C-alpha atoms as one frame of an Amber mdcrd trajectory, in Angstrom:
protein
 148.797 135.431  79.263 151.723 135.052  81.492 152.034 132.953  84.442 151.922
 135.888  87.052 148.277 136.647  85.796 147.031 132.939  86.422 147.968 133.053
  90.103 146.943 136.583  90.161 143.400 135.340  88.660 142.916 132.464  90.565
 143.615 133.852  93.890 141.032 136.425  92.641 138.377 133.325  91.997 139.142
 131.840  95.098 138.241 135.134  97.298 135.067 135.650  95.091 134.199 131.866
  95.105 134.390 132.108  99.030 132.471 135.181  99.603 129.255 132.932  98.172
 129.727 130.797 100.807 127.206 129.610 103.899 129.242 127.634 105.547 131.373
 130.161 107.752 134.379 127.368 108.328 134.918 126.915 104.383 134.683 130.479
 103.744 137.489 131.134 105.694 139.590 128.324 104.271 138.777 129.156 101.034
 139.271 132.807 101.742 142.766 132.262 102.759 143.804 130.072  99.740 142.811
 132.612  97.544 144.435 135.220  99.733 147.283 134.216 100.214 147.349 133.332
  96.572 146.715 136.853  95.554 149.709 137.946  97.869 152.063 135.864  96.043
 150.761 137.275  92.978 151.390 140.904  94.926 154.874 139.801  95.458 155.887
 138.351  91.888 154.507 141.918  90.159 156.228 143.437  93.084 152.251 145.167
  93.919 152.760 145.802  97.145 149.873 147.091  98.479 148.024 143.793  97.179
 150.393 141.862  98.873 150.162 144.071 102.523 146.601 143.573 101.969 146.138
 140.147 101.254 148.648 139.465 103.324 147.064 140.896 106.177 143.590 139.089
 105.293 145.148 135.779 104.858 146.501 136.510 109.008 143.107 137.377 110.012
 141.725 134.069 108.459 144.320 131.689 110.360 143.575 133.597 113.551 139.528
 132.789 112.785 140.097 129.457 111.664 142.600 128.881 114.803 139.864 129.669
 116.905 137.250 127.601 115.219 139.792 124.742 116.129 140.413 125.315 119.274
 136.564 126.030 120.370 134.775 123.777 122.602 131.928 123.495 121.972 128.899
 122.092 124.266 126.715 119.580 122.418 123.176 117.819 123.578 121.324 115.602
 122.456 117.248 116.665 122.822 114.488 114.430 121.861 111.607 114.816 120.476
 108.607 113.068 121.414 106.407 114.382 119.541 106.261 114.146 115.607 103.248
 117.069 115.507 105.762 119.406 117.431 105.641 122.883 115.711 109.180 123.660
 115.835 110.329 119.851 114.264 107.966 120.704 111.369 108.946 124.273 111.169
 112.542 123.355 111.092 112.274 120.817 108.276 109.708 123.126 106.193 112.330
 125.952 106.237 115.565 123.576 105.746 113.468 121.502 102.861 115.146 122.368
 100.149 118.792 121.414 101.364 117.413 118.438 102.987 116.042 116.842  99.850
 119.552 118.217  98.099 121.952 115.880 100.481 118.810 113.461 101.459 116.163
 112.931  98.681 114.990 109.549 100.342 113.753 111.381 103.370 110.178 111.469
 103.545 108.649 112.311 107.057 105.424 110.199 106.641 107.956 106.925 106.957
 108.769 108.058 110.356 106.136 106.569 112.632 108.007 105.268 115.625 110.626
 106.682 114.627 113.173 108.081 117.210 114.347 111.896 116.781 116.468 114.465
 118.100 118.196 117.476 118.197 121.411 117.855 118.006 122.244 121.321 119.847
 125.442 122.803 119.897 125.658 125.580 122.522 121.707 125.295 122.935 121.556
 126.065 119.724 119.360 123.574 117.450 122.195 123.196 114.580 121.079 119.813
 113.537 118.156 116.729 113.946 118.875 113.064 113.952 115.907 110.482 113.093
 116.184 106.664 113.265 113.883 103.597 113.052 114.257 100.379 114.952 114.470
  97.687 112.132 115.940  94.492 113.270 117.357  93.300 116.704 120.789  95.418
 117.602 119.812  97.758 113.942 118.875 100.916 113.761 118.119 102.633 110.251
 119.072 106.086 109.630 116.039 108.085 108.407 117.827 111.152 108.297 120.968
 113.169 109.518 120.811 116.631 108.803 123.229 119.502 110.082 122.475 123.491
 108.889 124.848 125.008 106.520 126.316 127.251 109.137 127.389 124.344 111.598
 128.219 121.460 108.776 132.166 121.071 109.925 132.462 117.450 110.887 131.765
 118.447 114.679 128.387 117.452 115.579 128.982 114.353 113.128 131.424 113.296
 115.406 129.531 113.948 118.731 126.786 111.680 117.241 128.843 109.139 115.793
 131.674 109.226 118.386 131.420 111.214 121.780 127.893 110.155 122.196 127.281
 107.013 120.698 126.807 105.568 123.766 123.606 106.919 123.608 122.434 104.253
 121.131 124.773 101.736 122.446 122.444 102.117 125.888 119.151 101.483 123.534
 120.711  98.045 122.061 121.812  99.297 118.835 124.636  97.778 117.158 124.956
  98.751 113.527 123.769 101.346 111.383 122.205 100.808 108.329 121.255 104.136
 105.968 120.513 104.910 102.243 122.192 107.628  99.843 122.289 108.487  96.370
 124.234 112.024  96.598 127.704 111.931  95.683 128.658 114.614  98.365 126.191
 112.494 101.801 128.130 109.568 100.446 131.814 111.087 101.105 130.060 112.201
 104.323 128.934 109.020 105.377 132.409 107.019 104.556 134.406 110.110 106.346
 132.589 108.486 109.291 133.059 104.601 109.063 130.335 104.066 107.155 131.114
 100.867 104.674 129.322 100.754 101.068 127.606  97.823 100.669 128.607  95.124
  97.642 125.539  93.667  97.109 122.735  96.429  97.942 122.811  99.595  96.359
 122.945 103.291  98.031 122.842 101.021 101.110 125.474 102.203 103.752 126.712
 100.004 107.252 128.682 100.650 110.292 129.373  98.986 113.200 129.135 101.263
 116.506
């Protein structure tokens, strides 16, 4: 096989591999890898019209991903004070499965007086956020969830960042949460969350 056909089959992967994707964000920057990939391939086997082509997709992409960028976004925080309220329950039923994929310690019968909320971005419910008191100035993480479509580091760092006054005002100090999943983990220390040395799966940060 020569070289040409590697690039030429791995910018082919890449645009196949990104089509499968949920998450709208990584589908374009996966999209544009593998396009632009697939134009140099176009170029080297002087195709032309695969290189006009995925030339022309690899524009659109950066245009897309651009805007993405440069979109504000409005964010809220919306409690929920009730644990019995239809739409909490309805949210978690129908996100289950990817909830127990990134957080398999979650278990909503632990979460009596617990605190959660919403995490809406452009009044849209795109994520929920439930802690428990545990000791003075600590607040454990229960769970931290964000939908596939909205999981780009944004409302991560509205939580953790723009609005952590919010449990700065409620005495809280340090965070203290549990994971197991290889992927939460990277998540988790993307943030400023330290791995402890002497408890394991046990996460820290100071706010």
């Amino acid at each position: 096989m020569e070289w040409q056909e590697i690039i030429g089959y791995t910018g082919s992967a890449l645009i196949a591999i990104s089509l499968m994707m949920k998450n709208i964000f990584r589908l374009r920057r996966v999209n544009l890898i593998g396009a632009t990939t697939f134009a140099i391939y176009g170029l080297l086997v002087q195709a032309y019209p695969v290189l006009i082509l995925n030339s022309f997709v690899a524009i659109v992409d950066v245009y897309y991903l651009v805007g993405m960028y440069m979109q504000k976004d409005a964010f809220h925080l919306m409690p929920v004070l009730d644990h019995n309220h239809l739409y909490l329950n309805e949210f978690l039923d129908f996100h289950k499965n990817d909830i127990d994929k990134f957080s398999p310690e979650f278990n909503m019968d632990k979460t009596a007086n617990a605190s959660c909320y919403f995490v809406l971005r452009n009044l849209v419910p795109v994520g929920i956020f439930i802690y428990k008191n545990t000791n003075p100035g600590e607040a454990n993480i229960l769970l931290d969830y964000a939908i596939p479509d909205y999981r780009d580091m944004k409302n991560a760092e509205y939580l953790y960042y723009t609005e952590s006054k919010f449990l700065k005002e409620k005495g809280i100090k340090n965070l203290i949460t549990e994971s197991s999943v290889k992927e939460h983990r990277k998540y988790l220390k993307k943030l400023g969350f330290i791995e402890s040395k002497t408890e394991k799966n046990i996460f820290r940060k100071k706010l």
